[in-house]
Amino acid sequence: MLITRRERFNSAHRLFRDEWSKEKNFNFFGKCSNWHGHNYDLFVTVKGTVNEETSFVVNLKELSRIIKQNIIEKLDHKNLNIDVDFLKNKIVSSENIAIAIWGEIEPKIIELGVDLYCIKLVETENNFIEYYGKKHKQ
Ligand code: NI
């Protein structure tokens, strides 16, 4: 069974490759090469079986605590290009943010006795990505 917890954060970023000129960055990334912000929705989906004793796949309070401590507190009201240790030297696209989030929380989620199944990151109402981990090559 899959179960999903949503958390939200608000962050500033820009898509900018330092090796490129400002003009080349603008030509490729467009307005996203300028500083701007998003209200992100982060959906963390885990996979497991229903525990007969608790009747839960996972305790959502525990899952929420892991996401908040390891991700939300580090990203919310921050500049993703500058302030976040685990995003240093990365282009902070939704793709790269999702891969980095996976790396940060997967070991902690396994400790809850379930598998991390999907990181879905909604950047705008029109744009979102889903990451299923390295094993799935997606
Ligand atoms: Ni953006």
mmCIF file of N, CA and C and ligand atoms in Angstrom:
data_model
loop_
_atom_site.group_PDB
_atom_site.id
_atom_site.type_symbol
_atom_site.label_atom_id
_atom_site.label_comp_id
_atom_site.label_asym_id
_atom_site.label_seq_id
_atom_site.Cartn_x
_atom_site.Cartn_y
_atom_site.Cartn_z
ATOM 1 N N MET A 1 0.846 -1.188 0.000
ATOM 2 C CA MET A 1 0.000 0.000 0.000
ATOM 3 C C MET A 1 0.885 1.243 0.000
ATOM 4 N N LEU A 2 0.415 2.250 -0.705
ATOM 5 C CA LEU A 2 1.151 3.514 -0.747
ATOM 6 C C LEU A 2 0.440 4.537 0.131
ATOM 7 N N ILE A 3 1.216 5.343 0.805
ATOM 8 C CA ILE A 3 0.627 6.419 1.594
ATOM 9 C C ILE A 3 1.492 7.667 1.433
ATOM 10 N N THR A 4 0.825 8.808 1.346
ATOM 11 C CA THR A 4 1.531 10.045 0.991
ATOM 12 C C THR A 4 1.297 11.134 2.030
ATOM 13 N N ARG A 5 2.366 11.802 2.371
ATOM 14 C CA ARG A 5 2.283 12.982 3.232
ATOM 15 C C ARG A 5 2.682 14.212 2.422
ATOM 16 N N ARG A 6 1.886 15.248 2.510
ATOM 17 C CA ARG A 6 2.254 16.514 1.859
ATOM 18 C C ARG A 6 2.815 17.492 2.892
ATOM 19 N N GLU A 7 3.891 18.153 2.504
ATOM 20 C CA GLU A 7 4.404 19.280 3.285
ATOM 21 C C GLU A 7 4.657 20.407 2.294
ATOM 22 N N ARG A 8 4.728 21.621 2.793
ATOM 23 C CA ARG A 8 4.904 22.762 1.887
ATOM 24 C C ARG A 8 6.068 23.630 2.327
ATOM 25 N N PHE A 9 6.694 24.258 1.357
ATOM 26 C CA PHE A 9 7.731 25.235 1.684
ATOM 27 C C PHE A 9 7.765 26.327 0.624
ATOM 28 N N ASN A 10 8.283 27.450 1.047
ATOM 29 C CA ASN A 10 8.367 28.628 0.178
ATOM 30 C C ASN A 10 9.833 29.029 0.094
ATOM 31 N N SER A 11 10.351 29.047 -1.127
ATOM 32 C CA SER A 11 11.795 29.300 -1.280
ATOM 33 C C SER A 11 12.076 30.175 -2.481
ATOM 34 N N ALA A 12 13.240 30.845 -2.419
ATOM 35 C CA ALA A 12 13.749 31.598 -3.561
ATOM 36 C C ALA A 12 14.802 30.764 -4.281
ATOM 37 N N HIS A 13 14.914 30.972 -5.574
ATOM 38 C CA HIS A 13 15.997 30.328 -6.321
ATOM 39 C C HIS A 13 16.146 31.012 -7.677
ATOM 40 N N ARG A 14 17.174 30.605 -8.377
ATOM 41 C CA ARG A 14 17.270 30.912 -9.796
ATOM 42 C C ARG A 14 17.984 29.755 -10.466
ATOM 43 N N LEU A 15 17.668 29.550 -11.743
ATOM 44 C CA LEU A 15 18.351 28.526 -12.526
ATOM 45 C C LEU A 15 19.487 29.226 -13.249
ATOM 46 N N PHE A 16 20.692 28.902 -12.841
ATOM 47 C CA PHE A 16 21.838 29.672 -13.312
ATOM 48 C C PHE A 16 23.082 28.799 -13.273
ATOM 49 N N ARG A 17 23.740 28.680 -14.416
ATOM 50 C CA ARG A 17 24.994 27.918 -14.472
ATOM 51 C C ARG A 17 26.141 28.925 -14.459
ATOM 52 N N ASP A 18 26.978 28.836 -13.411
ATOM 53 C CA ASP A 18 28.024 29.855 -13.216
ATOM 54 C C ASP A 18 29.012 29.926 -14.386
ATOM 55 N N GLU A 19 29.239 28.785 -15.040
ATOM 56 C CA GLU A 19 30.208 28.773 -16.150
ATOM 57 C C GLU A 19 29.678 29.513 -17.376
ATOM 58 N N TRP A 20 28.379 29.750 -17.418
ATOM 59 C CA TRP A 20 27.782 30.438 -18.563
ATOM 60 C C TRP A 20 27.676 31.938 -18.280
ATOM 61 N N SER A 21 27.671 32.723 -19.369
ATOM 62 C CA SER A 21 27.438 34.160 -19.222
ATOM 63 C C SER A 21 25.986 34.391 -18.803
ATOM 64 N N LYS A 22 25.742 35.611 -18.321
ATOM 65 C CA LYS A 22 24.372 35.973 -17.950
ATOM 66 C C LYS A 22 23.436 35.823 -19.156
ATOM 67 N N GLU A 23 23.962 36.205 -20.304
ATOM 68 C CA GLU A 23 23.160 36.153 -21.533
ATOM 69 C C GLU A 23 22.813 34.709 -21.921
ATOM 70 N N LYS A 24 23.824 33.828 -21.826
ATOM 71 C CA LYS A 24 23.575 32.425 -22.175
ATOM 72 C C LYS A 24 22.590 31.798 -21.189
ATOM 73 N N ASN A 25 22.738 32.137 -19.893
ATOM 74 C CA ASN A 25 21.787 31.646 -18.902
ATOM 75 C C ASN A 25 20.377 32.112 -19.238
ATOM 76 N N PHE A 26 20.256 33.386 -19.621
ATOM 77 C CA PHE A 26 18.922 33.913 -19.921
ATOM 78 C C PHE A 26 18.353 33.257 -21.173
ATOM 79 N N ASN A 27 19.215 33.032 -22.168
ATOM 80 C CA ASN A 27 18.735 32.398 -23.403
ATOM 81 C C ASN A 27 18.227 30.986 -23.157
ATOM 82 N N PHE A 28 18.873 30.270 -22.214
ATOM 83 C CA PHE A 28 18.445 28.888 -21.968
ATOM 84 C C PHE A 28 17.346 28.800 -20.907
ATOM 85 N N PHE A 29 17.583 29.419 -19.757
ATOM 86 C CA PHE A 29 16.640 29.277 -18.637
ATOM 87 C C PHE A 29 15.542 30.341 -18.651
ATOM 88 N N GLY A 30 15.674 31.355 -19.507
ATOM 89 C CA GLY A 30 14.660 32.395 -19.582
ATOM 90 C C GLY A 30 14.573 33.176 -18.282
ATOM 91 N N LYS A 31 13.352 33.584 -17.930
ATOM 92 C CA LYS A 31 13.153 34.386 -16.719
ATOM 93 C C LYS A 31 13.562 33.637 -15.456
ATOM 94 N N CYS A 32 13.602 32.293 -15.545
ATOM 95 C CA CYS A 32 14.008 31.492 -14.378
ATOM 96 C C CYS A 32 15.466 31.725 -14.010
ATOM 97 N N SER A 33 16.240 32.375 -14.902
ATOM 98 C CA SER A 33 17.634 32.683 -14.558
ATOM 99 C C SER A 33 17.720 33.904 -13.636
ATOM 100 N N ASN A 34 16.603 34.605 -13.449
ATOM 101 C CA ASN A 34 16.533 35.710 -12.474
ATOM 102 C C ASN A 34 16.012 35.165 -11.140
ATOM 103 N N TRP A 35 16.383 35.847 -10.048
ATOM 104 C CA TRP A 35 15.886 35.428 -8.727
ATOM 105 C C TRP A 35 14.366 35.506 -8.688
ATOM 106 N N HIS A 36 13.747 34.471 -8.164
ATOM 107 C CA HIS A 36 12.283 34.442 -7.987
ATOM 108 C C HIS A 36 11.960 33.367 -6.950
ATOM 109 N N GLY A 37 10.702 33.215 -6.634
ATOM 110 C CA GLY A 37 10.340 32.249 -5.597
ATOM 111 C C GLY A 37 9.168 31.379 -5.995
ATOM 112 N N HIS A 38 9.009 30.294 -5.239
ATOM 113 C CA HIS A 38 7.883 29.381 -5.458
ATOM 114 C C HIS A 38 7.287 28.962 -4.121
ATOM 115 N N ASN A 39 5.996 28.657 -4.155
ATOM 116 C CA ASN A 39 5.355 27.946 -3.050
ATOM 117 C C ASN A 39 5.326 26.480 -3.458
ATOM 118 N N TYR A 40 6.276 25.728 -2.961
ATOM 119 C CA TYR A 40 6.402 24.327 -3.361
ATOM 120 C C TYR A 40 5.471 23.443 -2.540
ATOM 121 N N ASP A 41 4.906 22.430 -3.211
ATOM 122 C CA ASP A 41 4.229 21.331 -2.517
ATOM 123 C C ASP A 41 5.100 20.103 -2.676
ATOM 124 N N LEU A 42 5.441 19.500 -1.564
ATOM 125 C CA LEU A 42 6.267 18.288 -1.568
ATOM 126 C C LEU A 42 5.410 17.112 -1.109
ATOM 127 N N PHE A 43 5.300 16.094 -1.966
ATOM 128 C CA PHE A 43 4.541 14.894 -1.623
ATOM 129 C C PHE A 43 5.524 13.742 -1.459
ATOM 130 N N VAL A 44 5.560 13.185 -0.268
ATOM 131 C CA VAL A 44 6.445 12.049 0.001
ATOM 132 C C VAL A 44 5.577 10.802 0.135
ATOM 133 N N THR A 45 5.767 9.859 -0.795
ATOM 134 C CA THR A 45 4.986 8.625 -0.796
ATOM 135 C C THR A 45 5.855 7.469 -0.332
ATOM 136 N N VAL A 46 5.348 6.723 0.638
ATOM 137 C CA VAL A 46 6.068 5.539 1.113
ATOM 138 C C VAL A 46 5.225 4.295 0.842
ATOM 139 N N LYS A 47 5.922 3.158 0.803
ATOM 140 C CA LYS A 47 5.259 1.894 0.463
ATOM 141 C C LYS A 47 5.487 0.888 1.582
ATOM 142 N N GLY A 48 4.420 0.244 1.991
ATOM 143 C CA GLY A 48 4.558 -0.772 3.038
ATOM 144 C C GLY A 48 3.267 -1.549 3.182
ATOM 145 N N THR A 49 3.205 -2.342 4.221
ATOM 146 C CA THR A 49 1.997 -3.116 4.477
ATOM 147 C C THR A 49 1.339 -2.594 5.755
ATOM 148 N N VAL A 50 0.065 -2.875 5.889
ATOM 149 C CA VAL A 50 -0.670 -2.399 7.061
ATOM 150 C C VAL A 50 -0.267 -3.238 8.272
ATOM 151 N N ASN A 51 0.236 -2.581 9.283
ATOM 152 C CA ASN A 51 0.607 -3.250 10.526
ATOM 153 C C ASN A 51 -0.672 -3.655 11.276
ATOM 154 N N GLU A 52 -0.775 -4.937 11.597
ATOM 155 C CA GLU A 52 -2.022 -5.414 12.212
ATOM 156 C C GLU A 52 -2.260 -4.803 13.583
ATOM 157 N N GLU A 53 -1.191 -4.553 14.299
ATOM 158 C CA GLU A 53 -1.325 -4.025 15.651
ATOM 159 C C GLU A 53 -1.747 -2.551 15.637
ATOM 160 N N THR A 54 -1.100 -1.754 14.739
ATOM 161 C CA THR A 54 -1.368 -0.312 14.742
ATOM 162 C C THR A 54 -2.457 0.094 13.748
ATOM 163 N N SER A 55 -2.667 -0.746 12.742
ATOM 164 C CA SER A 55 -3.578 -0.472 11.616
ATOM 165 C C SER A 55 -3.054 0.603 10.683
ATOM 166 N N PHE A 56 -1.789 0.961 10.822
ATOM 167 C CA PHE A 56 -1.144 1.953 9.951
ATOM 168 C C PHE A 56 -0.092 1.295 9.058
ATOM 169 N N VAL A 57 0.112 1.876 7.857
ATOM 170 C CA VAL A 57 1.305 1.539 7.070
ATOM 171 C C VAL A 57 2.516 2.207 7.728
ATOM 172 N N VAL A 58 2.302 3.453 8.100
ATOM 173 C CA VAL A 58 3.345 4.212 8.781
ATOM 174 C C VAL A 58 2.640 5.246 9.643
ATOM 175 N N ASN A 59 3.274 5.627 10.714
ATOM 176 C CA ASN A 59 2.718 6.681 11.543
ATOM 177 C C ASN A 59 2.994 8.022 10.840
ATOM 178 N N LEU A 60 1.946 8.673 10.366
ATOM 179 C CA LEU A 60 2.134 9.900 9.576
ATOM 180 C C LEU A 60 2.756 11.036 10.387
ATOM 181 N N LYS A 61 2.567 10.997 11.699
ATOM 182 C CA LYS A 61 3.234 12.001 12.540
ATOM 183 C C LYS A 61 4.745 11.850 12.458
ATOM 184 N N GLU A 62 5.183 10.586 12.476
ATOM 185 C CA GLU A 62 6.620 10.304 12.375
ATOM 186 C C GLU A 62 7.160 10.692 11.003
ATOM 187 N N LEU A 63 6.393 10.347 9.960
ATOM 188 C CA LEU A 63 6.817 10.696 8.597
ATOM 189 C C LEU A 63 6.893 12.216 8.449
ATOM 190 N N SER A 64 5.898 12.903 8.955
ATOM 191 C CA SER A 64 5.874 14.356 8.892
ATOM 192 C C SER A 64 7.074 14.952 9.632
ATOM 193 N N ARG A 65 7.390 14.402 10.797
ATOM 194 C CA ARG A 65 8.522 14.906 11.587
ATOM 195 C C ARG A 65 9.831 14.760 10.801
ATOM 196 N N ILE A 66 10.011 13.632 10.149
ATOM 197 C CA ILE A 66 11.231 13.410 9.358
ATOM 198 C C ILE A 66 11.334 14.430 8.228
ATOM 199 N N ILE A 67 10.217 14.652 7.528
ATOM 200 C CA ILE A 67 10.243 15.601 6.402
ATOM 201 C C ILE A 67 10.509 17.009 6.920
ATOM 202 N N LYS A 68 9.835 17.367 8.005
ATOM 203 C CA LYS A 68 10.000 18.735 8.532
ATOM 204 C C LYS A 68 11.419 18.978 9.034
ATOM 205 N N GLN A 69 11.944 18.045 9.816
ATOM 206 C CA GLN A 69 13.277 18.248 10.408
ATOM 207 C C GLN A 69 14.383 18.278 9.362
ATOM 208 N N ASN A 70 14.257 17.414 8.354
ATOM 209 C CA ASN A 70 15.360 17.236 7.415
ATOM 210 C C ASN A 70 15.231 18.060 6.143
ATOM 211 N N ILE A 71 14.004 18.465 5.810
ATOM 212 C CA ILE A 71 13.783 19.179 4.551
ATOM 213 C C ILE A 71 13.165 20.554 4.781
ATOM 214 N N ILE A 72 11.996 20.589 5.356
ATOM 215 C CA ILE A 72 11.249 21.854 5.419
ATOM 216 C C ILE A 72 12.014 22.916 6.208
ATOM 217 N N GLU A 73 12.552 22.523 7.366
ATOM 218 C CA GLU A 73 13.285 23.517 8.172
ATOM 219 C C GLU A 73 14.504 24.060 7.438
ATOM 220 N N LYS A 74 15.058 23.261 6.520
ATOM 221 C CA LYS A 74 16.253 23.702 5.785
ATOM 222 C C LYS A 74 15.916 24.503 4.527
ATOM 223 N N LEU A 75 14.701 24.316 3.973
ATOM 224 C CA LEU A 75 14.360 24.955 2.699
ATOM 225 C C LEU A 75 13.386 26.131 2.841
ATOM 226 N N ASP A 76 12.531 26.079 3.850
ATOM 227 C CA ASP A 76 11.451 27.067 3.926
ATOM 228 C C ASP A 76 11.990 28.467 4.239
ATOM 229 N N HIS A 77 11.572 29.423 3.431
ATOM 230 C CA HIS A 77 12.029 30.811 3.546
ATOM 231 C C HIS A 77 13.544 30.929 3.433
ATOM 232 N N LYS A 78 14.107 30.114 2.560
ATOM 233 C CA LYS A 78 15.547 30.140 2.302
ATOM 234 C C LYS A 78 15.786 30.358 0.809
ATOM 235 N N ASN A 79 17.052 30.684 0.513
ATOM 236 C CA ASN A 79 17.498 30.764 -0.869
ATOM 237 C C ASN A 79 18.138 29.419 -1.213
ATOM 238 N N LEU A 80 17.529 28.692 -2.129
ATOM 239 C CA LEU A 80 17.974 27.319 -2.414
ATOM 240 C C LEU A 80 19.371 27.288 -3.037
ATOM 241 N N ASN A 81 19.759 28.358 -3.733
ATOM 242 C CA ASN A 81 21.091 28.393 -4.358
ATOM 243 C C ASN A 81 22.196 28.580 -3.327
ATOM 244 N N ILE A 82 21.859 29.194 -2.193
ATOM 245 C CA ILE A 82 22.893 29.654 -1.268
ATOM 246 C C ILE A 82 22.821 28.993 0.102
ATOM 247 N N ASP A 83 21.613 28.816 0.640
ATOM 248 C CA ASP A 83 21.463 28.514 2.069
ATOM 249 C C ASP A 83 21.437 27.036 2.441
ATOM 250 N N VAL A 84 21.360 26.143 1.460
ATOM 251 C CA VAL A 84 21.044 24.743 1.777
ATOM 252 C C VAL A 84 22.256 23.842 1.545
ATOM 253 N N ASP A 85 22.742 23.223 2.625
ATOM 254 C CA ASP A 85 23.968 22.416 2.520
ATOM 255 C C ASP A 85 23.847 21.338 1.441
ATOM 256 N N PHE A 86 22.721 20.627 1.409
ATOM 257 C CA PHE A 86 22.647 19.496 0.481
ATOM 258 C C PHE A 86 22.272 19.889 -0.966
ATOM 259 N N LEU A 87 22.162 21.191 -1.217
ATOM 260 C CA LEU A 87 21.945 21.641 -2.607
ATOM 261 C C LEU A 87 23.144 22.438 -3.138
ATOM 262 N N LYS A 88 24.191 22.509 -2.349
ATOM 263 C CA LYS A 88 25.388 23.276 -2.748
ATOM 264 C C LYS A 88 25.934 22.761 -4.077
ATOM 265 N N ASN A 89 26.306 23.690 -4.951
ATOM 266 C CA ASN A 89 26.907 23.358 -6.256
ATOM 267 C C ASN A 89 25.972 22.591 -7.186
ATOM 268 N N LYS A 90 24.675 22.720 -6.967
ATOM 269 C CA LYS A 90 23.698 22.098 -7.860
ATOM 270 C C LYS A 90 22.870 23.190 -8.537
ATOM 271 N N ILE A 91 22.439 22.913 -9.762
ATOM 272 C CA ILE A 91 21.406 23.754 -10.373
ATOM 273 C C ILE A 91 20.107 23.368 -9.675
ATOM 274 N N VAL A 92 19.430 24.340 -9.056
ATOM 275 C CA VAL A 92 18.297 23.978 -8.211
ATOM 276 C C VAL A 92 16.987 23.913 -9.015
ATOM 277 N N SER A 93 17.002 23.016 -9.998
ATOM 278 C CA SER A 93 15.780 22.670 -10.721
ATOM 279 C C SER A 93 14.943 21.755 -9.829
ATOM 280 N N SER A 94 13.663 21.623 -10.154
ATOM 281 C CA SER A 94 12.825 20.685 -9.394
ATOM 282 C C SER A 94 13.411 19.276 -9.444
ATOM 283 N N GLU A 95 13.955 18.918 -10.603
ATOM 284 C CA GLU A 95 14.542 17.589 -10.753
ATOM 285 C C GLU A 95 15.646 17.357 -9.709
ATOM 286 N N ASN A 96 16.576 18.310 -9.652
ATOM 287 C CA ASN A 96 17.707 18.146 -8.729
ATOM 288 C C ASN A 96 17.289 18.266 -7.270
ATOM 289 N N ILE A 97 16.299 19.118 -7.004
ATOM 290 C CA ILE A 97 15.814 19.240 -5.625
ATOM 291 C C ILE A 97 15.207 17.912 -5.176
ATOM 292 N N ALA A 98 14.412 17.297 -6.047
ATOM 293 C CA ALA A 98 13.762 16.024 -5.689
ATOM 294 C C ALA A 98 14.791 14.919 -5.446
ATOM 295 N N ILE A 99 15.802 14.839 -6.308
ATOM 296 C CA ILE A 99 16.839 13.813 -6.136
ATOM 297 C C ILE A 99 17.563 14.032 -4.804
ATOM 298 N N ALA A 100 17.852 15.299 -4.492
ATOM 299 C CA ALA A 100 18.559 15.605 -3.239
ATOM 300 C C ALA A 100 17.684 15.290 -2.024
ATOM 301 N N ILE A 101 16.389 15.597 -2.110
ATOM 302 C CA ILE A 101 15.477 15.293 -1.004
ATOM 303 C C ILE A 101 15.442 13.782 -0.770
ATOM 304 N N TRP A 102 15.378 13.020 -1.860
ATOM 305 C CA TRP A 102 15.386 11.565 -1.743
ATOM 306 C C TRP A 102 16.605 11.114 -0.932
ATOM 307 N N GLY A 103 17.764 11.626 -1.309
ATOM 308 C CA GLY A 103 18.994 11.227 -0.630
ATOM 309 C C GLY A 103 19.002 11.580 0.847
ATOM 310 N N GLU A 104 18.380 12.693 1.201
ATOM 311 C CA GLU A 104 18.359 13.138 2.595
ATOM 312 C C GLU A 104 17.440 12.298 3.467
ATOM 313 N N ILE A 105 16.277 11.941 2.931
ATOM 314 C CA ILE A 105 15.288 11.309 3.830
ATOM 315 C C ILE A 105 15.151 9.799 3.675
ATOM 316 N N GLU A 106 15.667 9.228 2.592
ATOM 317 C CA GLU A 106 15.458 7.781 2.418
ATOM 318 C C GLU A 106 15.974 6.957 3.613
ATOM 319 N N PRO A 107 17.209 7.214 4.109
ATOM 320 C CA PRO A 107 17.689 6.384 5.222
ATOM 321 C C PRO A 107 16.804 6.496 6.460
ATOM 322 N N LYS A 108 16.237 7.685 6.684
ATOM 323 C CA LYS A 108 15.402 7.881 7.873
ATOM 324 C C LYS A 108 14.038 7.215 7.709
ATOM 325 N N ILE A 109 13.539 7.195 6.479
ATOM 326 C CA ILE A 109 12.244 6.569 6.229
ATOM 327 C C ILE A 109 12.345 5.053 6.362
ATOM 328 N N ILE A 110 13.468 4.497 5.928
ATOM 329 C CA ILE A 110 13.680 3.049 6.080
ATOM 330 C C ILE A 110 13.634 2.657 7.558
ATOM 331 N N GLU A 111 14.118 3.557 8.420
ATOM 332 C CA GLU A 111 14.084 3.275 9.869
ATOM 333 C C GLU A 111 12.652 3.156 10.402
ATOM 334 N N LEU A 112 11.687 3.723 9.669
ATOM 335 C CA LEU A 112 10.277 3.594 10.076
ATOM 336 C C LEU A 112 9.686 2.258 9.641
ATOM 337 N N GLY A 113 10.456 1.478 8.878
ATOM 338 C CA GLY A 113 9.986 0.153 8.460
ATOM 339 C C GLY A 113 9.218 0.154 7.152
ATOM 340 N N VAL A 114 9.347 1.236 6.377
ATOM 341 C CA VAL A 114 8.699 1.308 5.056
ATOM 342 C C VAL A 114 9.734 1.763 4.031
ATOM 343 N N ASP A 115 9.384 1.615 2.752
ATOM 344 C CA ASP A 115 10.276 2.066 1.680
ATOM 345 C C ASP A 115 9.819 3.415 1.154
ATOM 346 N N LEU A 116 10.798 4.250 0.796
ATOM 347 C CA LEU A 116 10.458 5.478 0.084
ATOM 348 C C LEU A 116 10.093 5.086 -1.349
ATOM 349 N N TYR A 117 8.937 5.550 -1.810
ATOM 350 C CA TYR A 117 8.439 5.152 -3.132
ATOM 351 C C TYR A 117 8.530 6.283 -4.149
ATOM 352 N N CYS A 118 8.150 7.487 -3.742
ATOM 353 C CA CYS A 118 8.139 8.605 -4.698
ATOM 354 C C CYS A 118 8.295 9.946 -3.996
ATOM 355 N N ILE A 119 9.082 10.807 -4.607
ATOM 356 C CA ILE A 119 9.137 12.215 -4.222
ATOM 357 C C ILE A 119 8.485 12.995 -5.356
ATOM 358 N N LYS A 120 7.385 13.652 -5.039
ATOM 359 C CA LYS A 120 6.715 14.500 -6.033
ATOM 360 C C LYS A 120 6.873 15.944 -5.584
ATOM 361 N N LEU A 121 7.368 16.760 -6.480
ATOM 362 C CA LEU A 121 7.579 18.164 -6.144
ATOM 363 C C LEU A 121 6.800 19.025 -7.125
ATOM 364 N N VAL A 122 5.850 19.772 -6.579
ATOM 365 C CA VAL A 122 5.010 20.646 -7.402
ATOM 366 C C VAL A 122 5.542 22.067 -7.268
ATOM 367 N N GLU A 123 6.046 22.586 -8.370
ATOM 368 C CA GLU A 123 6.659 23.919 -8.359
ATOM 369 C C GLU A 123 5.626 24.999 -8.660
ATOM 370 N N THR A 124 4.793 24.732 -9.653
ATOM 371 C CA THR A 124 3.671 25.620 -9.962
ATOM 372 C C THR A 124 2.474 24.719 -10.249
ATOM 373 N N GLU A 125 1.309 25.322 -10.420
ATOM 374 C CA GLU A 125 0.148 24.470 -10.686
ATOM 375 C C GLU A 125 0.276 23.736 -12.013
ATOM 376 N N ASN A 126 1.159 24.213 -12.875
ATOM 377 C CA ASN A 126 1.330 23.561 -14.170
ATOM 378 C C ASN A 126 2.547 22.654 -14.257
ATOM 379 N N ASN A 127 3.503 22.817 -13.364
ATOM 380 C CA ASN A 127 4.762 22.078 -13.467
ATOM 381 C C ASN A 127 5.051 21.280 -12.210
ATOM 382 N N PHE A 128 5.180 19.972 -12.373
ATOM 383 C CA PHE A 128 5.619 19.155 -11.242
ATOM 384 C C PHE A 128 6.385 17.938 -11.752
ATOM 385 N N ILE A 129 7.198 17.401 -10.881
ATOM 386 C CA ILE A 129 7.974 16.218 -11.262
ATOM 387 C C ILE A 129 7.746 15.115 -10.218
ATOM 388 N N GLU A 130 7.980 13.880 -10.643
ATOM 389 C CA GLU A 130 7.907 12.726 -9.751
ATOM 390 C C GLU A 130 9.199 11.938 -9.901
ATOM 391 N N TYR A 131 9.803 11.615 -8.770
ATOM 392 C CA TYR A 131 11.057 10.853 -8.785
ATOM 393 C C TYR A 131 10.862 9.564 -7.992
ATOM 394 N N TYR A 132 11.215 8.445 -8.630
ATOM 395 C CA TYR A 132 11.016 7.131 -8.015
ATOM 396 C C TYR A 132 12.327 6.478 -7.580
ATOM 397 N N GLY A 133 13.384 7.281 -7.541
ATOM 398 C CA GLY A 133 14.665 6.740 -7.074
ATOM 399 C C GLY A 133 15.495 6.191 -8.209
ATOM 400 N N LYS A 134 16.777 6.024 -7.905
ATOM 401 C CA LYS A 134 17.744 5.579 -8.911
ATOM 402 C C LYS A 134 17.392 4.250 -9.536
ATOM 403 N N LYS A 135 16.853 3.333 -8.727
ATOM 404 C CA LYS A 135 16.573 1.971 -9.189
ATOM 405 C C LYS A 135 15.646 1.972 -10.407
ATOM 406 N N HIS A 136 14.782 2.986 -10.477
ATOM 407 C CA HIS A 136 13.776 2.996 -11.538
ATOM 408 C C HIS A 136 14.225 3.736 -12.786
ATOM 409 N N LYS A 137 15.407 4.348 -12.724
ATOM 410 C CA LYS A 137 15.983 5.049 -13.884
ATOM 411 C C LYS A 137 14.999 6.016 -14.521
ATOM 412 N N GLN A 138 14.260 6.745 -13.686
ATOM 413 C CA GLN A 138 13.337 7.752 -14.217
ATOM 414 C C GLN A 138 13.709 9.104 -13.647
HETATM 415 NI NI NI B 1 11.711 28.677 -10.488
#
